[in-house]
Amino acid sequence: MNFVETIKSCWMKTVIGSVLLTAGICVLFWNEERAISISLSLEAALDDTITISGERPYDKAYEGKLVHLIGPIVTGEPLTEPDYNIQVQAVKLKRRVQMYQWIEEYVENNYGETVVSVQTEDRTYYYTMDWRDDLVDSRSFYIRTGHHNPTAFPMDTKLYVSERVHIGQYELGEALKDRFTKFIEVTSDTRPEDPAVKLHSGLYYHCDNIWKPLIGDIRIQFYYAGLEGSTYTIIGKLENGKIVPYESLHGRKLLLIYSGELSLSETLKMEQHAKRMTAWGWRLIGWIMLFLSATCSASVLQYITAQSRVLRQFVPDPTFPVSTNITLAFSLALVVTSVAWIVYRPVLGSGIFFAAVSPFLYCARGIFNNYQRID
């Protein structure tokens, strides 16, 4: 079989392999460029950041500087939901609204009885009722009769944000307030004034019977984030008395917030660890793409290496295609990584490149042995 016939016999897999190869290289290169810029930005921040105290008066000398600030947050006016007697001193208050609705699901085969079910030629549809955060469109149900959901929520999920949040004399900008994403459930035994609203386990029910809700009934739950008095560690740029994102020389916006009291080096180490874990996740995704690419293109690669005695010396044992594909994907991933790092860290980049080609150099040791025997 010649090269053209080989391509024709597996052209679809070859095309998929080429797409995966391009995508994998792009993902890896983008991820390494991102990792490099983050690393350089954090290293520069360690030298440029000034630690200030929220207890001291505001000092204009720090304007435009990258600052490290520690202290308890102050939110000013409480966030309230007067209809439910909810009042919290926090950065955010979230009202989560759920509605009791019909839910349609299906299985390819009928494995047992369901609440309400109908079997078609290849699927079994069944209908249950449950609480949902989003509106379920019953108009798309297979069986619409008897399974009607409301067309809109009577009340929307809503997020309240404190207008002003401070640590001492320094105000937190909008970007910082957006970073408060760890919500905690509001627990209250205070019942609302409306007798139609029932309170049970922190949930406010708008229904006649909380144990037997009807379609269209709603229940509400409240959460808060950033409780006043909690201590936070912040790194950002001081601008007009506010802490805002700092744009480094490497094009990265630096704005960090961690719960608790952390030193400058501890904060940056935690951020480096978090970014490192993200980078390794993207590396894994890129390697999987390259492995699948090598698997799809295995027939073409085997044909090319079979035609060249020299190339055969550099390829791992062809009788184990899976291990060969793993080696190819791993080495190519390391080559892309080394190209990205070699400009910023020449020693590290060179070491990664040597690790990338070492399996093939090991496989090619037979060539050097043959030359030595001839000599």
Short mmCIF file of N, CA and C in Angstrom, two decimals, residues 122-241:
data_model
loop_
_atom_site.label_atom_id
_atom_site.label_comp_id
_atom_site.label_asym_id
_atom_site.label_seq_id
_atom_site.Cartn_x
_atom_site.Cartn_y
_atom_site.Cartn_z
N ASP A 122 -38.33 3.94 21.04
CA ASP A 122 -36.95 3.81 21.50
C ASP A 122 -36.67 4.54 22.81
N ARG A 123 -37.64 5.24 23.38
CA ARG A 123 -37.41 5.96 24.62
C ARG A 123 -38.60 5.81 25.56
N THR A 124 -38.29 5.94 26.83
CA THR A 124 -39.33 6.01 27.86
C THR A 124 -39.26 7.38 28.52
N TYR A 125 -40.32 8.17 28.37
CA TYR A 125 -40.39 9.50 28.98
C TYR A 125 -41.10 9.39 30.32
N TYR A 126 -40.56 10.08 31.31
CA TYR A 126 -41.26 10.13 32.59
C TYR A 126 -41.19 11.54 33.15
N TYR A 127 -42.17 11.85 33.96
CA TYR A 127 -42.36 13.22 34.44
C TYR A 127 -42.44 13.23 35.97
N THR A 128 -41.61 14.06 36.56
CA THR A 128 -41.60 14.23 38.01
C THR A 128 -41.72 15.72 38.33
N MET A 129 -41.93 16.02 39.59
CA MET A 129 -42.02 17.41 40.04
C MET A 129 -40.90 17.68 41.03
N ASP A 130 -40.24 18.83 40.85
CA ASP A 130 -39.13 19.17 41.73
C ASP A 130 -38.89 20.67 41.72
N TRP A 131 -38.08 21.14 42.68
CA TRP A 131 -37.72 22.55 42.77
C TRP A 131 -36.59 22.85 41.80
N ARG A 132 -36.71 23.94 41.04
CA ARG A 132 -35.71 24.32 40.06
C ARG A 132 -35.43 25.82 40.15
N ASP A 133 -34.14 26.18 39.94
CA ASP A 133 -33.75 27.59 39.94
C ASP A 133 -34.12 28.30 38.65
N ASP A 134 -34.18 27.55 37.56
CA ASP A 134 -34.48 28.13 36.25
C ASP A 134 -35.83 27.64 35.76
N LEU A 135 -36.38 28.42 34.85
CA LEU A 135 -37.70 28.08 34.30
C LEU A 135 -37.58 26.89 33.35
N VAL A 136 -38.41 25.88 33.56
CA VAL A 136 -38.47 24.71 32.69
C VAL A 136 -39.61 24.92 31.70
N ASP A 137 -39.27 24.93 30.42
CA ASP A 137 -40.26 25.18 29.37
C ASP A 137 -41.03 23.90 29.07
N SER A 138 -42.24 23.83 29.56
CA SER A 138 -43.06 22.61 29.36
C SER A 138 -43.62 22.52 27.95
N ARG A 139 -43.48 23.59 27.16
CA ARG A 139 -44.00 23.54 25.79
C ARG A 139 -43.20 22.59 24.90
N SER A 140 -41.97 22.24 25.33
CA SER A 140 -41.14 21.33 24.56
C SER A 140 -41.26 19.89 25.03
N PHE A 141 -42.15 19.62 26.02
CA PHE A 141 -42.32 18.26 26.52
C PHE A 141 -42.90 17.36 25.44
N TYR A 142 -42.58 16.10 25.51
CA TYR A 142 -43.15 15.12 24.59
C TYR A 142 -44.65 14.94 24.86
N ILE A 143 -44.99 14.88 26.14
CA ILE A 143 -46.40 14.84 26.54
C ILE A 143 -46.70 16.13 27.29
N ARG A 144 -47.40 17.05 26.66
CA ARG A 144 -47.67 18.35 27.28
C ARG A 144 -48.95 18.36 28.10
N THR A 145 -49.87 17.47 27.80
CA THR A 145 -51.14 17.44 28.52
C THR A 145 -50.91 17.06 29.98
N GLY A 146 -51.36 17.92 30.86
CA GLY A 146 -51.22 17.66 32.28
C GLY A 146 -49.87 18.02 32.86
N HIS A 147 -48.98 18.55 32.03
CA HIS A 147 -47.63 18.90 32.50
C HIS A 147 -47.31 20.35 32.10
N HIS A 148 -48.04 21.27 32.66
CA HIS A 148 -47.87 22.68 32.33
C HIS A 148 -47.14 23.42 33.44
N ASN A 149 -46.09 24.11 33.08
CA ASN A 149 -45.36 24.95 34.02
C ASN A 149 -45.70 26.42 33.77
N PRO A 150 -45.58 27.26 34.79
CA PRO A 150 -45.77 28.70 34.57
C PRO A 150 -44.75 29.22 33.55
N THR A 151 -45.08 30.31 32.91
CA THR A 151 -44.21 30.88 31.88
C THR A 151 -43.21 31.89 32.44
N ALA A 152 -43.30 32.20 33.72
CA ALA A 152 -42.36 33.15 34.33
C ALA A 152 -42.34 32.95 35.84
N PHE A 153 -41.24 33.36 36.47
CA PHE A 153 -41.13 33.34 37.92
C PHE A 153 -41.88 34.54 38.49
N PRO A 154 -42.63 34.36 39.55
CA PRO A 154 -43.29 35.51 40.19
C PRO A 154 -42.30 36.42 40.91
N MET A 155 -41.10 35.90 41.20
CA MET A 155 -40.06 36.66 41.88
C MET A 155 -38.71 36.17 41.37
N ASP A 156 -37.78 37.08 41.14
CA ASP A 156 -36.49 36.73 40.56
C ASP A 156 -35.42 36.55 41.63
N THR A 157 -34.44 35.71 41.31
CA THR A 157 -33.23 35.65 42.11
C THR A 157 -32.50 36.98 42.02
N LYS A 158 -32.01 37.47 43.14
CA LYS A 158 -31.43 38.81 43.15
C LYS A 158 -30.19 38.85 44.03
N LEU A 159 -29.23 39.69 43.63
CA LEU A 159 -28.00 39.87 44.38
C LEU A 159 -27.88 41.32 44.80
N TYR A 160 -27.76 41.54 46.12
CA TYR A 160 -27.55 42.87 46.67
C TYR A 160 -26.06 43.03 47.01
N VAL A 161 -25.50 44.19 46.68
CA VAL A 161 -24.09 44.46 46.95
C VAL A 161 -23.98 45.78 47.71
N SER A 162 -23.19 45.77 48.76
CA SER A 162 -23.00 46.99 49.55
C SER A 162 -22.38 48.09 48.69
N GLU A 163 -22.90 49.28 48.86
CA GLU A 163 -22.41 50.40 48.05
C GLU A 163 -20.98 50.74 48.38
N ARG A 164 -20.63 50.71 49.65
CA ARG A 164 -19.27 51.05 50.07
C ARG A 164 -18.76 50.00 51.06
N VAL A 165 -17.56 49.50 50.76
CA VAL A 165 -16.90 48.52 51.63
C VAL A 165 -15.49 49.04 51.90
N HIS A 166 -15.08 49.06 53.14
CA HIS A 166 -13.77 49.61 53.51
C HIS A 166 -12.97 48.62 54.35
N ILE A 167 -11.68 48.78 54.28
CA ILE A 167 -10.75 48.25 55.27
C ILE A 167 -10.02 49.46 55.82
N GLY A 168 -10.39 49.86 57.01
CA GLY A 168 -9.85 51.10 57.57
C GLY A 168 -10.27 52.29 56.73
N GLN A 169 -9.30 53.07 56.27
CA GLN A 169 -9.57 54.26 55.47
C GLN A 169 -9.60 53.98 53.97
N TYR A 170 -9.43 52.74 53.58
CA TYR A 170 -9.30 52.41 52.17
C TYR A 170 -10.54 51.66 51.67
N GLU A 171 -11.09 52.15 50.57
CA GLU A 171 -12.31 51.58 50.01
C GLU A 171 -11.98 50.48 49.00
N LEU A 172 -12.80 49.44 48.99
CA LEU A 172 -12.64 48.35 48.03
C LEU A 172 -13.40 48.69 46.75
N GLY A 173 -12.71 48.59 45.60
CA GLY A 173 -13.34 48.88 44.32
C GLY A 173 -14.32 47.78 43.90
N GLU A 174 -15.02 48.03 42.81
CA GLU A 174 -16.03 47.09 42.34
C GLU A 174 -15.44 45.73 42.00
N ALA A 175 -14.24 45.73 41.38
CA ALA A 175 -13.61 44.46 41.01
C ALA A 175 -13.30 43.62 42.24
N LEU A 176 -12.94 44.27 43.33
CA LEU A 176 -12.67 43.52 44.57
C LEU A 176 -13.96 42.96 45.16
N LYS A 177 -15.00 43.76 45.14
CA LYS A 177 -16.28 43.27 45.68
C LYS A 177 -16.81 42.08 44.88
N ASP A 178 -16.48 42.04 43.59
CA ASP A 178 -16.88 40.89 42.78
C ASP A 178 -16.19 39.61 43.21
N ARG A 179 -15.03 39.74 43.89
CA ARG A 179 -14.27 38.56 44.31
C ARG A 179 -14.88 37.86 45.52
N PHE A 180 -15.86 38.46 46.16
CA PHE A 180 -16.53 37.81 47.28
C PHE A 180 -17.56 36.83 46.73
N THR A 181 -17.14 35.60 46.56
CA THR A 181 -17.99 34.59 45.91
C THR A 181 -18.31 33.40 46.81
N LYS A 182 -17.78 33.38 48.00
CA LYS A 182 -18.06 32.27 48.92
C LYS A 182 -19.28 32.63 49.77
N PHE A 183 -20.43 32.08 49.38
CA PHE A 183 -21.68 32.43 50.03
C PHE A 183 -22.00 31.44 51.16
N ILE A 184 -22.54 31.98 52.24
CA ILE A 184 -22.93 31.20 53.40
C ILE A 184 -24.42 31.41 53.64
N GLU A 185 -25.11 30.35 53.97
CA GLU A 185 -26.56 30.42 54.15
C GLU A 185 -26.92 31.26 55.36
N VAL A 186 -27.92 32.12 55.17
CA VAL A 186 -28.44 32.92 56.28
C VAL A 186 -29.39 32.05 57.09
N THR A 187 -29.11 31.93 58.37
CA THR A 187 -29.98 31.15 59.26
C THR A 187 -30.70 32.12 60.20
N SER A 188 -32.00 32.08 60.14
CA SER A 188 -32.81 33.00 60.95
C SER A 188 -34.09 32.29 61.40
N ASP A 189 -34.46 32.54 62.65
CA ASP A 189 -35.72 32.00 63.18
C ASP A 189 -36.82 33.04 63.18
N THR A 190 -36.51 34.24 62.71
CA THR A 190 -37.50 35.31 62.68
C THR A 190 -38.45 35.09 61.50
N ARG A 191 -39.71 34.91 61.80
CA ARG A 191 -40.69 34.64 60.76
C ARG A 191 -41.14 35.94 60.10
N PRO A 192 -41.45 35.90 58.81
CA PRO A 192 -41.94 37.10 58.12
C PRO A 192 -43.32 37.48 58.63
N GLU A 193 -43.65 38.76 58.44
CA GLU A 193 -44.94 39.25 58.91
C GLU A 193 -46.10 38.68 58.10
N ASP A 194 -45.87 38.36 56.84
CA ASP A 194 -46.92 37.81 55.99
C ASP A 194 -47.22 36.37 56.42
N PRO A 195 -48.43 36.08 56.90
CA PRO A 195 -48.76 34.72 57.37
C PRO A 195 -48.79 33.69 56.23
N ALA A 196 -48.88 34.16 54.99
CA ALA A 196 -48.91 33.23 53.86
C ALA A 196 -47.53 32.65 53.57
N VAL A 197 -46.48 33.27 54.12
CA VAL A 197 -45.12 32.78 53.91
C VAL A 197 -44.72 31.91 55.10
N LYS A 198 -44.29 30.68 54.80
CA LYS A 198 -43.94 29.73 55.85
C LYS A 198 -42.43 29.55 55.91
N LEU A 199 -41.87 29.47 57.11
CA LEU A 199 -40.43 29.31 57.31
C LEU A 199 -40.15 27.91 57.82
N HIS A 200 -39.23 27.22 57.11
CA HIS A 200 -38.83 25.87 57.54
C HIS A 200 -37.39 25.62 57.10
N SER A 201 -36.53 25.34 58.08
CA SER A 201 -35.11 25.02 57.83
C SER A 201 -34.41 26.10 57.01
N GLY A 202 -34.71 27.35 57.30
CA GLY A 202 -34.06 28.46 56.60
C GLY A 202 -34.65 28.78 55.24
N LEU A 203 -35.71 28.09 54.84
CA LEU A 203 -36.37 28.32 53.55
C LEU A 203 -37.72 28.97 53.78
N TYR A 204 -38.02 29.95 52.94
CA TYR A 204 -39.28 30.67 53.01
C TYR A 204 -40.18 30.18 51.88
N TYR A 205 -41.30 29.52 52.25
CA TYR A 205 -42.19 28.90 51.26
C TYR A 205 -43.39 29.78 51.01
N HIS A 206 -43.67 30.00 49.73
CA HIS A 206 -44.91 30.65 49.31
C HIS A 206 -45.84 29.55 48.80
N CYS A 207 -46.45 28.84 49.72
CA CYS A 207 -47.35 27.74 49.34
C CYS A 207 -48.27 27.42 50.52
N ASP A 208 -49.31 26.64 50.25
CA ASP A 208 -50.26 26.28 51.30
C ASP A 208 -49.72 25.16 52.18
N ASN A 209 -48.99 24.22 51.57
CA ASN A 209 -48.49 23.07 52.31
C ASN A 209 -47.06 22.80 51.86
N ILE A 210 -46.09 22.99 52.77
CA ILE A 210 -44.69 22.82 52.37
C ILE A 210 -44.36 21.35 52.08
N TRP A 211 -45.18 20.42 52.60
CA TRP A 211 -44.92 19.00 52.37
C TRP A 211 -45.58 18.52 51.08
N LYS A 212 -46.56 19.25 50.59
CA LYS A 212 -47.22 18.89 49.34
C LYS A 212 -47.34 20.14 48.46
N PRO A 213 -46.21 20.65 47.96
CA PRO A 213 -46.27 21.87 47.13
C PRO A 213 -46.95 21.61 45.80
N LEU A 214 -47.47 22.68 45.22
CA LEU A 214 -48.13 22.60 43.92
C LEU A 214 -47.25 23.26 42.87
N ILE A 215 -47.50 22.91 41.61
CA ILE A 215 -46.77 23.51 40.51
C ILE A 215 -46.96 25.02 40.53
N GLY A 216 -45.87 25.76 40.50
CA GLY A 216 -45.93 27.21 40.55
C GLY A 216 -45.59 27.79 41.90
N ASP A 217 -45.58 26.95 42.96
CA ASP A 217 -45.19 27.43 44.29
C ASP A 217 -43.70 27.78 44.27
N ILE A 218 -43.31 28.71 45.11
CA ILE A 218 -41.91 29.12 45.15
C ILE A 218 -41.39 29.02 46.58
N ARG A 219 -40.07 28.89 46.68
CA ARG A 219 -39.40 28.95 47.97
C ARG A 219 -38.14 29.81 47.83
N ILE A 220 -37.76 30.46 48.90
CA ILE A 220 -36.68 31.45 48.86
C ILE A 220 -35.66 31.12 49.94
N GLN A 221 -34.41 31.28 49.58
CA GLN A 221 -33.32 31.07 50.53
C GLN A 221 -32.33 32.22 50.39
N PHE A 222 -31.73 32.62 51.49
CA PHE A 222 -30.82 33.77 51.49
C PHE A 222 -29.41 33.34 51.87
N TYR A 223 -28.43 34.00 51.22
CA TYR A 223 -27.01 33.74 51.47
C TYR A 223 -26.27 35.08 51.58
N TYR A 224 -25.19 35.06 52.32
CA TYR A 224 -24.36 36.27 52.40
C TYR A 224 -22.90 35.90 52.10
N ALA A 225 -22.13 36.91 51.70
CA ALA A 225 -20.70 36.74 51.44
C ALA A 225 -19.98 37.98 51.96
N GLY A 226 -18.85 37.77 52.63
CA GLY A 226 -18.07 38.89 53.14
C GLY A 226 -18.70 39.53 54.36
N LEU A 227 -18.79 38.80 55.44
CA LEU A 227 -19.41 39.30 56.66
C LEU A 227 -18.56 40.42 57.27
N GLU A 228 -19.21 41.47 57.70
CA GLU A 228 -18.50 42.60 58.31
C GLU A 228 -17.74 42.13 59.54
N GLY A 229 -16.51 42.63 59.66
CA GLY A 229 -15.66 42.25 60.78
C GLY A 229 -14.69 41.13 60.43
N SER A 230 -14.95 40.43 59.32
CA SER A 230 -14.04 39.37 58.90
C SER A 230 -12.74 39.99 58.37
N THR A 231 -11.63 39.36 58.67
CA THR A 231 -10.32 39.88 58.26
C THR A 231 -9.95 39.33 56.89
N TYR A 232 -9.49 40.23 56.02
CA TYR A 232 -9.07 39.84 54.67
C TYR A 232 -7.70 40.45 54.36
N THR A 233 -6.98 39.77 53.49
CA THR A 233 -5.70 40.25 52.99
C THR A 233 -5.88 40.60 51.51
N ILE A 234 -5.47 41.81 51.15
CA ILE A 234 -5.71 42.33 49.80
C ILE A 234 -4.42 42.86 49.20
N ILE A 235 -4.22 42.60 47.92
CA ILE A 235 -3.13 43.21 47.16
C ILE A 235 -3.73 43.82 45.90
N GLY A 236 -3.50 45.12 45.71
CA GLY A 236 -4.03 45.81 44.55
C GLY A 236 -3.44 47.21 44.45
N LYS A 237 -3.90 47.95 43.50
CA LYS A 237 -3.42 49.31 43.26
C LYS A 237 -4.30 50.31 44.00
N LEU A 238 -3.66 51.24 44.68
CA LEU A 238 -4.39 52.30 45.38
C LEU A 238 -4.60 53.47 44.42
N GLU A 239 -5.87 53.77 44.15
CA GLU A 239 -6.21 54.82 43.19
C GLU A 239 -7.38 55.62 43.73
N ASN A 240 -7.13 56.88 44.06
CA ASN A 240 -8.16 57.76 44.61
C ASN A 240 -8.82 57.17 45.85
N GLY A 241 -8.01 56.53 46.67
CA GLY A 241 -8.51 55.96 47.91
C GLY A 241 -9.15 54.60 47.77
#
